[in-house]
PDB file of C-alpha atoms in Angstrom:
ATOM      1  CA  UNK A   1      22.016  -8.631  14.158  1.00  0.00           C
ATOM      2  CA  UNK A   2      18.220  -7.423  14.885  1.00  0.00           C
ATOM      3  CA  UNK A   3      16.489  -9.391  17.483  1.00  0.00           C
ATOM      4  CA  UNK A   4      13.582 -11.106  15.375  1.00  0.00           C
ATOM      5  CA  UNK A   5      10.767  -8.567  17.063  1.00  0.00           C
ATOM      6  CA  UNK A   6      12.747  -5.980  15.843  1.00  0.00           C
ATOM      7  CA  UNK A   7      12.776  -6.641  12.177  1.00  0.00           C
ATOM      8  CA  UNK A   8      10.288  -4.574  10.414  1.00  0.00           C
ATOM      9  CA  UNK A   9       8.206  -6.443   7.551  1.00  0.00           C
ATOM     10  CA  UNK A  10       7.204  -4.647   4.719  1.00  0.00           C
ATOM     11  CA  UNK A  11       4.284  -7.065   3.025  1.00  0.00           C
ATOM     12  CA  UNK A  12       4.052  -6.213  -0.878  1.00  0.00           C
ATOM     13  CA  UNK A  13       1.219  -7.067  -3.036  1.00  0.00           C
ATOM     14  CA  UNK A  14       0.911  -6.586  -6.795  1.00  0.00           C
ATOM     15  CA  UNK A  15      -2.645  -7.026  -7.201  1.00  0.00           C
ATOM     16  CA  UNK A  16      -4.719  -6.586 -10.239  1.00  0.00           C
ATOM     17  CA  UNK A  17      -8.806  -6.175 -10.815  1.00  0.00           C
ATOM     18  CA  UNK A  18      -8.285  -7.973  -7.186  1.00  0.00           C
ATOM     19  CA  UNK A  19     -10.848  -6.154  -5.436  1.00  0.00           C
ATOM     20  CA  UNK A  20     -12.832  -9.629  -4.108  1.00  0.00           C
ATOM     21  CA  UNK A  21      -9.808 -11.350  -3.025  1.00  0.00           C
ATOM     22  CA  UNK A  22      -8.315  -8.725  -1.470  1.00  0.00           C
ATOM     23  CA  UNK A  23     -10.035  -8.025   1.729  1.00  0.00           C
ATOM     24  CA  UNK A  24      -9.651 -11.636   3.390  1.00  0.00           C
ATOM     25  CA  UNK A  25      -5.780 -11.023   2.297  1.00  0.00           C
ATOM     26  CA  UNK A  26      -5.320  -7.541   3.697  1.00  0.00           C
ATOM     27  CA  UNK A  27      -7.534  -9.097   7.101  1.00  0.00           C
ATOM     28  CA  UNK A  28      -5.227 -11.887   7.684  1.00  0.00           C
ATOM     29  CA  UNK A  29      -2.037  -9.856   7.210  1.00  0.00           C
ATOM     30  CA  UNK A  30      -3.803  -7.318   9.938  1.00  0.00           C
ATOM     31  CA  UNK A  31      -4.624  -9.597  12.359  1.00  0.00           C
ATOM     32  CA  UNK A  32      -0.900 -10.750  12.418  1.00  0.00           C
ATOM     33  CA  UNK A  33       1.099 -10.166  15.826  1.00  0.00           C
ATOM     34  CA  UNK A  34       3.251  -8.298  15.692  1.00  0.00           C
ATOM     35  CA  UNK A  35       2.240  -5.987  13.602  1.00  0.00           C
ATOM     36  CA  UNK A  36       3.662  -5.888   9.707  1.00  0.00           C
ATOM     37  CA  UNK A  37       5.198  -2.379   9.692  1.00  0.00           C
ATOM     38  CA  UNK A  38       3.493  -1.541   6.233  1.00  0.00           C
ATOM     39  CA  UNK A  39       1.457  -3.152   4.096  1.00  0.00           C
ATOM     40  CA  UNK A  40       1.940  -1.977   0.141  1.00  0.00           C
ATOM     41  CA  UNK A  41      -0.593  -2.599  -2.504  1.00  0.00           C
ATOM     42  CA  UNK A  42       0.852  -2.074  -5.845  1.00  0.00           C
ATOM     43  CA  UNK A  43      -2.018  -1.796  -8.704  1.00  0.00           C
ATOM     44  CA  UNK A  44      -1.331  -2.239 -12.148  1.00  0.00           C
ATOM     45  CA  UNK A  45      -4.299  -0.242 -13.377  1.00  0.00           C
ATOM     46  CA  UNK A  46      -7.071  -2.217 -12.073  1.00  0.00           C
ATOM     47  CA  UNK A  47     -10.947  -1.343 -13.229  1.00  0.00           C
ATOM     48  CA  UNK A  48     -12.411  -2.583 -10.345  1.00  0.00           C
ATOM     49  CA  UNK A  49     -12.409  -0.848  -7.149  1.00  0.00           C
ATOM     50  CA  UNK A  50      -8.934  -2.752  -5.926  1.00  0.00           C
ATOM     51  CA  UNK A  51      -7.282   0.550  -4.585  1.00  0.00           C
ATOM     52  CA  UNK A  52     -10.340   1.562  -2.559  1.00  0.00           C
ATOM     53  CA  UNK A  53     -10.703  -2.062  -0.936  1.00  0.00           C
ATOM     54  CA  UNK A  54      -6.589  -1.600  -0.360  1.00  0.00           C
ATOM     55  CA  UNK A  55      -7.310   2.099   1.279  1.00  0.00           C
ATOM     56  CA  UNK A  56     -10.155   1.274   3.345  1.00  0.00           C
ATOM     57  CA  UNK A  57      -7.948  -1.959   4.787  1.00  0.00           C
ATOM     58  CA  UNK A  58      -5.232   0.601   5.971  1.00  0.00           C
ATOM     59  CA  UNK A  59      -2.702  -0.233   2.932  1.00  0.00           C
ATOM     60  CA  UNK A  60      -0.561   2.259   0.693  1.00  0.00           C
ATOM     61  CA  UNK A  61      -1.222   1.845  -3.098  1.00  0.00           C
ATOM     62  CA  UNK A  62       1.482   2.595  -5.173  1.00  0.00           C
ATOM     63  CA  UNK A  63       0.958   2.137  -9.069  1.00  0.00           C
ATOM     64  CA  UNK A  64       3.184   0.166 -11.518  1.00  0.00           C
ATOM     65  CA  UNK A  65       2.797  -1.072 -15.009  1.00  0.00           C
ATOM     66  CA  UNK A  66       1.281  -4.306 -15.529  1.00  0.00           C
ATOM     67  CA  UNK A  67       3.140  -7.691 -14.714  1.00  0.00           C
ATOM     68  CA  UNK A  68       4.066  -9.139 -11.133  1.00  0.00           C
ATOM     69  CA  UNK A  69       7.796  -8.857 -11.044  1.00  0.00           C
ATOM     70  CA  UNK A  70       7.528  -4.954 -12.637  1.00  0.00           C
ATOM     71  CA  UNK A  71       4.811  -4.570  -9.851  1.00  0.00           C
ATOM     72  CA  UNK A  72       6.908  -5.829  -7.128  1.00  0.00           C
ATOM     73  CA  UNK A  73       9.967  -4.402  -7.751  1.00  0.00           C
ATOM     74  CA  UNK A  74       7.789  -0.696  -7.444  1.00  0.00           C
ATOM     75  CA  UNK A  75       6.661  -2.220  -3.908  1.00  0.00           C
ATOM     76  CA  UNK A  76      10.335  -3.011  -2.820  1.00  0.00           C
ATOM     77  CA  UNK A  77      11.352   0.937  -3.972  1.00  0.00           C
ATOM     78  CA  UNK A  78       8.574   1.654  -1.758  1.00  0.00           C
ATOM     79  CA  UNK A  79       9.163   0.166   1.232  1.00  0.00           C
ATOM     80  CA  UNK A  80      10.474   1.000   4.259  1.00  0.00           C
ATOM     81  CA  UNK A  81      11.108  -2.435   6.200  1.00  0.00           C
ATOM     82  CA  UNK A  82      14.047  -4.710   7.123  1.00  0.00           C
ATOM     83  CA  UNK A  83      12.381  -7.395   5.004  1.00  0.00           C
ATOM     84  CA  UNK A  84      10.075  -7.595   2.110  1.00  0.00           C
ATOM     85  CA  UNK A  85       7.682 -10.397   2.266  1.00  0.00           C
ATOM     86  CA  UNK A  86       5.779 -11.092  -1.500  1.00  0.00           C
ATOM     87  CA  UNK A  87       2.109 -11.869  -0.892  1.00  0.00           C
ATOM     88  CA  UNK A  88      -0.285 -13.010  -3.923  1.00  0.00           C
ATOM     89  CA  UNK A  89      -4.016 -10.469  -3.656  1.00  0.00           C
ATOM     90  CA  UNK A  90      -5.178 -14.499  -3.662  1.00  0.00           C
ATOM     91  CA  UNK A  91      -3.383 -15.793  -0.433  1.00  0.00           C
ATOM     92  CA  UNK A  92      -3.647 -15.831   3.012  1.00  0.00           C
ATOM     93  CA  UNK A  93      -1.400 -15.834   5.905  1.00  0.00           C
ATOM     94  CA  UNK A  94      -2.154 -17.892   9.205  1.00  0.00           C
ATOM     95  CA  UNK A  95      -1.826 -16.715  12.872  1.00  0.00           C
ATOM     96  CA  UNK A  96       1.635 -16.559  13.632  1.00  0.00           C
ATOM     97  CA  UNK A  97       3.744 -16.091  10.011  1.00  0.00           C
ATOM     98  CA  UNK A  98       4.912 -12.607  10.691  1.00  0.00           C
ATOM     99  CA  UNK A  99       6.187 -13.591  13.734  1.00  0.00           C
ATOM    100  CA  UNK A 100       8.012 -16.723  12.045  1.00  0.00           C
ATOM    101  CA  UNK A 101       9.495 -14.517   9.260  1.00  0.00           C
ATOM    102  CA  UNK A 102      11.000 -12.392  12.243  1.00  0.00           C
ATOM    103  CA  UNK A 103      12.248 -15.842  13.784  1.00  0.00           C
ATOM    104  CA  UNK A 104      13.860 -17.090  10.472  1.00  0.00           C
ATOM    105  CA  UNK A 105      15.540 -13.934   9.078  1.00  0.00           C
ATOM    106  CA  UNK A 106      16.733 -13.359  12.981  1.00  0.00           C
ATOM    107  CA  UNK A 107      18.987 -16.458  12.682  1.00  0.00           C
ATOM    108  CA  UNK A 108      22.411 -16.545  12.117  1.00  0.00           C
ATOM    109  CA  UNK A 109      23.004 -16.793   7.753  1.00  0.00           C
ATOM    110  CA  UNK A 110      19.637 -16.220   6.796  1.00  0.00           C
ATOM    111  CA  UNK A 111      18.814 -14.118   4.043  1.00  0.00           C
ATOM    112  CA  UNK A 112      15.339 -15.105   3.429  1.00  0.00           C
ATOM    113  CA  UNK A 113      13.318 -18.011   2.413  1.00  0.00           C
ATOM    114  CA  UNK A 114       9.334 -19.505   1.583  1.00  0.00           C
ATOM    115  CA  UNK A 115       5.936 -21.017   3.351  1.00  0.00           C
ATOM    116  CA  UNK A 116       4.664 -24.039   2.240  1.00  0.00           C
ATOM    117  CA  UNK A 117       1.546 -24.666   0.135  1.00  0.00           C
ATOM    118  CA  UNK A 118      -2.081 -25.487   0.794  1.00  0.00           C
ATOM    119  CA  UNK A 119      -4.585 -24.601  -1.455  1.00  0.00           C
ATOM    120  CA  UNK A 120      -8.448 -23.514  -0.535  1.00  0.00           C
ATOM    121  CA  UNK A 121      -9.971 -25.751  -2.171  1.00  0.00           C
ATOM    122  CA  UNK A 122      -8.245 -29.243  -1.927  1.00  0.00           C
ATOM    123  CA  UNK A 123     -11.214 -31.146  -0.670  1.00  0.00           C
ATOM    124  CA  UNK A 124     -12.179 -30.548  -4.746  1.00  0.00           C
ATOM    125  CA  UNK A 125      -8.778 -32.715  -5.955  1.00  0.00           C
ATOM    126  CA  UNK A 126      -6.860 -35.106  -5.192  1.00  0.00           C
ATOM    127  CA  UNK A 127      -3.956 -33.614  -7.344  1.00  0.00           C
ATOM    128  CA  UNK A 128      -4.117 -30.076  -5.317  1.00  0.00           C
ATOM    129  CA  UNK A 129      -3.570 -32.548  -2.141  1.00  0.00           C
ATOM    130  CA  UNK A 130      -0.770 -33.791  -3.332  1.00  0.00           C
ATOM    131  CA  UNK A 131       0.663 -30.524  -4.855  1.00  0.00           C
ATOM    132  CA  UNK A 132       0.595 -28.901  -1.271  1.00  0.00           C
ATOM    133  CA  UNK A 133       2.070 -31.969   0.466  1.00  0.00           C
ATOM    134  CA  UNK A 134       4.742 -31.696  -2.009  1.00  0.00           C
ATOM    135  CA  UNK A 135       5.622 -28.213  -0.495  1.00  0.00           C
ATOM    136  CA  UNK A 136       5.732 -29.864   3.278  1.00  0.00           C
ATOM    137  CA  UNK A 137       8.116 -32.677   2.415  1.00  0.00           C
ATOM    138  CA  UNK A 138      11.978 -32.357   2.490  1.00  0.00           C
ATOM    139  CA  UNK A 139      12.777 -34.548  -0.664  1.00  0.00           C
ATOM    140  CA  UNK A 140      11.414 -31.065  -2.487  1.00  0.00           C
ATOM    141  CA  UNK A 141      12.721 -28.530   0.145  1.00  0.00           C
ATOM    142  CA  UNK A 142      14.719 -26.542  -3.150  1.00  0.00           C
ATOM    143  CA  UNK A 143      14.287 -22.776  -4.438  1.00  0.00           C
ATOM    144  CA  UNK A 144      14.048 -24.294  -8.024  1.00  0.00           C
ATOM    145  CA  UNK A 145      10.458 -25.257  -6.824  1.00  0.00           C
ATOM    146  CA  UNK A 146       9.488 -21.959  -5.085  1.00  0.00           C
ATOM    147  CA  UNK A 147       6.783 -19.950  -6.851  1.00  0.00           C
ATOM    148  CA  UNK A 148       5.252 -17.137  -5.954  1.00  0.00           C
ATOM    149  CA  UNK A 149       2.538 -18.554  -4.129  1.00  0.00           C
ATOM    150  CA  UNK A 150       4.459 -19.375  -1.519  1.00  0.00           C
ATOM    151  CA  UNK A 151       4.784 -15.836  -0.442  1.00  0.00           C
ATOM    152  CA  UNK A 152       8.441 -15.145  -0.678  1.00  0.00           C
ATOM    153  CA  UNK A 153      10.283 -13.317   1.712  1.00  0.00           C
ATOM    154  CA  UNK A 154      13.571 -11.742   1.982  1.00  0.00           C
ATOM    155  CA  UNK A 155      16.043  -9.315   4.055  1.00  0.00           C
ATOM    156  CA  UNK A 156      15.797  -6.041   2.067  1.00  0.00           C
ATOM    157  CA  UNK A 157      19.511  -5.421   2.003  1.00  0.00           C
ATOM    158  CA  UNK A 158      19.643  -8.813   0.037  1.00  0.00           C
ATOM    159  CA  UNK A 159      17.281  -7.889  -2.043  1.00  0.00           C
ATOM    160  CA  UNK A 160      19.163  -4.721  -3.209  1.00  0.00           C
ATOM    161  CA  UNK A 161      22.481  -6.888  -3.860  1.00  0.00           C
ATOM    162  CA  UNK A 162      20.234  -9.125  -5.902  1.00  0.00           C
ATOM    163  CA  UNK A 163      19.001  -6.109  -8.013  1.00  0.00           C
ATOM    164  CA  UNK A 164      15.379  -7.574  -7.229  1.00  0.00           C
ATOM    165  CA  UNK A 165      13.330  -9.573  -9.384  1.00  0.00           C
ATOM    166  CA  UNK A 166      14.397  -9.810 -13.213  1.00  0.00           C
ATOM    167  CA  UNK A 167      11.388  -7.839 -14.710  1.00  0.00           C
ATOM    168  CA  UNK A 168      10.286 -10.501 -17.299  1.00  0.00           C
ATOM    169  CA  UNK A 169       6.381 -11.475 -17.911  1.00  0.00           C
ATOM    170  CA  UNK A 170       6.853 -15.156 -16.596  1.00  0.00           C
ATOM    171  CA  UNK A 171       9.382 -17.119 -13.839  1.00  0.00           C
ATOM    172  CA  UNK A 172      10.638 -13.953 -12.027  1.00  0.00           C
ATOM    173  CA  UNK A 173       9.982 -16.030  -9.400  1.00  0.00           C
ATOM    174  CA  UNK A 174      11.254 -18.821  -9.388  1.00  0.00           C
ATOM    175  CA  UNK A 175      14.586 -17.534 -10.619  1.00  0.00           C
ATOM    176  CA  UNK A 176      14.656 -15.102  -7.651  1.00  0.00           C
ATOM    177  CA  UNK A 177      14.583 -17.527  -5.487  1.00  0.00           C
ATOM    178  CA  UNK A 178      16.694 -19.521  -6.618  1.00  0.00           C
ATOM    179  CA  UNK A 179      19.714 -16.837  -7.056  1.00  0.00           C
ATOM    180  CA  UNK A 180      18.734 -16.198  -3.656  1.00  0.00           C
ATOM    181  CA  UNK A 181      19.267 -19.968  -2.696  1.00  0.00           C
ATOM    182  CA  UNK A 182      22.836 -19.994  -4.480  1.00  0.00           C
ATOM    183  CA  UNK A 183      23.304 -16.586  -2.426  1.00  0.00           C
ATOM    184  CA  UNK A 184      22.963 -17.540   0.850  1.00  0.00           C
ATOM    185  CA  UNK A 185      24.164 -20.827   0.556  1.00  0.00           C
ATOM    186  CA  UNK A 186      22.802 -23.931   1.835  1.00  0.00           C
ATOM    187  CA  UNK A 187      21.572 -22.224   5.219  1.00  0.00           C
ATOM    188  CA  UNK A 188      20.572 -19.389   3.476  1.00  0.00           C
ATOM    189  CA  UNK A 189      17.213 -19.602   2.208  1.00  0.00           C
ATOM    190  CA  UNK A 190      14.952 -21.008   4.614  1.00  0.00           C
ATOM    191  CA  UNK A 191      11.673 -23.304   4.362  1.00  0.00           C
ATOM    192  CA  UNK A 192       9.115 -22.020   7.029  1.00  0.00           C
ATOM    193  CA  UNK A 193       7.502 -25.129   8.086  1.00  0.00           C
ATOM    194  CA  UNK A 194       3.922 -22.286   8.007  1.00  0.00           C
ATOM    195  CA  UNK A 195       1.357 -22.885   5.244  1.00  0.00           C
ATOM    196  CA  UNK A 196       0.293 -20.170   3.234  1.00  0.00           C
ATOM    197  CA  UNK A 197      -3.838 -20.762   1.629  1.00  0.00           C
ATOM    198  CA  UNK A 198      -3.609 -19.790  -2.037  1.00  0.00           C
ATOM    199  CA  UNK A 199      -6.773 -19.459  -3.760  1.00  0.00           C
ATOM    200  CA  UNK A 200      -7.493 -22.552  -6.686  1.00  0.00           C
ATOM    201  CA  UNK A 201      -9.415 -20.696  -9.159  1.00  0.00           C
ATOM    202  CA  UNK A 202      -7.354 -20.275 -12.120  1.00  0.00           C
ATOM    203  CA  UNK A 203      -5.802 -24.516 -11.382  1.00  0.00           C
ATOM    204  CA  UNK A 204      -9.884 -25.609 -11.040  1.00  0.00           C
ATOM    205  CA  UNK A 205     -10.317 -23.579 -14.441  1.00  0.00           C
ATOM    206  CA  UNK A 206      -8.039 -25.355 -16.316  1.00  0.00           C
ATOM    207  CA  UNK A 207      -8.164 -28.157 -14.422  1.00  0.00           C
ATOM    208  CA  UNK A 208      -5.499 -28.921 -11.158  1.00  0.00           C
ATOM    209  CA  UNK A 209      -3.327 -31.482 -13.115  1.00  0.00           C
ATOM    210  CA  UNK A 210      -3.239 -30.081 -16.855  1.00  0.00           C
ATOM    211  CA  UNK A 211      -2.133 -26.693 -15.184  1.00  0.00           C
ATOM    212  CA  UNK A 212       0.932 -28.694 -13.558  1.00  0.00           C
ATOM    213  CA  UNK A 213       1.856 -30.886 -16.661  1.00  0.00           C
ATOM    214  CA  UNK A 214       2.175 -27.008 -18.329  1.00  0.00           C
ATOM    215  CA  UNK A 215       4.038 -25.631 -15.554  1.00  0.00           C
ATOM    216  CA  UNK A 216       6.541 -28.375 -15.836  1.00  0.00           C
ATOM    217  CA  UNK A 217       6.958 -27.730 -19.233  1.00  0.00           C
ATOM    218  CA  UNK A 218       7.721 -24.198 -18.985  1.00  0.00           C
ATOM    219  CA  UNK A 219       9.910 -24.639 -16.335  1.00  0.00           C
ATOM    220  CA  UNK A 220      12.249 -27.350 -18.193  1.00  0.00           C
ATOM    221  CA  UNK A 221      11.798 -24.965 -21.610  1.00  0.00           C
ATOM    222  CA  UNK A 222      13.216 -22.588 -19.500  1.00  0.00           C
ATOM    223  CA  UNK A 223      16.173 -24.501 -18.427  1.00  0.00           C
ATOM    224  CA  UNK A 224      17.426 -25.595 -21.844  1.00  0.00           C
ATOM    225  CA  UNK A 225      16.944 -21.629 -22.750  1.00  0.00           C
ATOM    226  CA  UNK A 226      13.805 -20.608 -24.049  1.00  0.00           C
ATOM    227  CA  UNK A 227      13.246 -17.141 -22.994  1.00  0.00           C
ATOM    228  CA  UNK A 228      10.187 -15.807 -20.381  1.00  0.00           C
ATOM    229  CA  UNK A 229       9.060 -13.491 -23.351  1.00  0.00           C
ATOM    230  CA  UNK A 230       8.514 -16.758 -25.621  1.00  0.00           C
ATOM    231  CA  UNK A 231       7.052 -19.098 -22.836  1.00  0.00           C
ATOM    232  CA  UNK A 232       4.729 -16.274 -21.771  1.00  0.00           C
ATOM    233  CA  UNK A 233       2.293 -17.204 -24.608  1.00  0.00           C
ATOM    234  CA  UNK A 234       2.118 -20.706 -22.603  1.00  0.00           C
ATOM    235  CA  UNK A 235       0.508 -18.849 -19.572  1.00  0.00           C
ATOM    236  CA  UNK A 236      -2.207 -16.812 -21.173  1.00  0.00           C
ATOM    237  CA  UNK A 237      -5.122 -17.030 -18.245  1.00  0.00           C
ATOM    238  CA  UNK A 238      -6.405 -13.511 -18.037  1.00  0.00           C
ATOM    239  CA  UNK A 239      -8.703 -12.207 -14.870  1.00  0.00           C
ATOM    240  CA  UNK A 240     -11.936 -11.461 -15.744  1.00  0.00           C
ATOM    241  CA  UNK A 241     -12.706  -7.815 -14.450  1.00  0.00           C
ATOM    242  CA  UNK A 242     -15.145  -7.800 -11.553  1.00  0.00           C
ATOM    243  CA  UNK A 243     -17.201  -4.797 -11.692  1.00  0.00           C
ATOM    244  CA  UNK A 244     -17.757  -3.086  -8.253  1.00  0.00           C
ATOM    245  CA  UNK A 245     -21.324  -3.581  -7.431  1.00  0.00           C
ATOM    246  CA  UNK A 246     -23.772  -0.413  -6.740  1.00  0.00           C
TER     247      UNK A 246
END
């Protein structure tokens, strides 16, 4: 078993018209220590300048077709490192998560795991409070409520037996995680008790507790069947395209 500073993380990030978000992402990752061993931005055609922020931060782009789990699938293929962490163009990591990756995935049964939540803008809402706490308590400690935004990360020999994410528009998170829960059993997947700061914008759009009430809905659609293609329709926020500025 690799001693946790020898474990090379590979941080993967599908990133679209992302060019404004990106740099305090890319900053945070490069001010981890250690070091990540790569950083991989995957664009999905982006009209802003996202690749040339990505460059000029020291990343490798690699170019997918459009959609997150398509997008990070093409970063795992890419990759060179032990583990694969997941990071949103949106979110943030704090001084020390690299290192507690290493820690987590250097323990005995580990096969990868989450951070908890905090959002940037939770002095706005009450209800973005209380959806980050959520992510800090044990009563919800589960990979059925791991998203994305929690910057998933996993051992990359796992995620070849898993056959990565399930390339469907919608939920190829959470049902990643959760076949990786049921993989590694009950030791397996691990909650790193690190918070991750996710930006708000599209939840403040729509507004913190409608965009919940809808994400509950798809989820439990999901579980009596409804496909991702069908429930996609429910999660129709588009980006707008930031123009570089000259």
């Amino acid at each position: 078993m690799a001693a946790a500073g020898e474990l090379r993380v590979s941080v993967v990030i599908p990133a679209l018209n992302e060019e404004k978000s990106l740099p305090a992402t890319l900053a945070a990752v490069a001010a981890q220590e250690p070091k990540a061993h790569e950083v991989i931005v995957v664009d999905a055609g982006s009209e802003d300048g996202t690749a040339e922020v990505a460059r000029a931060h020291g990343a490798r782009v690699v170019t997918s077709q459009r959609g997150r789990a398509w997008q990070m699938n093409a970063g795992a293929a890419a990759a060179e490192g032990d583990v694969l962490l997941f990071l949103h163009a949106d979110t943030t990591l704090l001084p020390g998560s690299l290192a507690g990756v290493r820690q987590e995935l250097s323990e005995p049964g580990s096969h990868g795991g989450c951070f908890q939540l905090r959002f940037d803008a939770e002095d706005q809402s009450l209800a973005l409070r209380v959806w980050g706490a959520c992510t800090r308590m044990w009563l919800f400690r589960t990979p059925r409520l791991v998203f994305g935004d929690r910057a998933i990360f996993v051992k990359r020999s796992t995620f070849k037996e898993l056959e990565g994410f399930r390339e469907w528009p919608l939920l190829e998170d959470l049902d990643f995680a959760m076949r990786l829960g049921r993989h590694g059993g009950p030791c397996g997947f691990r909650f790193l008790p690190l918070d991750v700061i996710t930006s708000a914008r599209r939840l403040l759009e729509v507004g913190p507790l409608r965009q919940q009430v809808i994400n509950s809905l798809i989820v439990v659609l999901w579980y009596l069947g409804v496909s991702p293609a069908t429930l996609r329709q429910w999660y129709s926020y588009k980006r707008p395209v930031q123009p570089t500025q000259h």
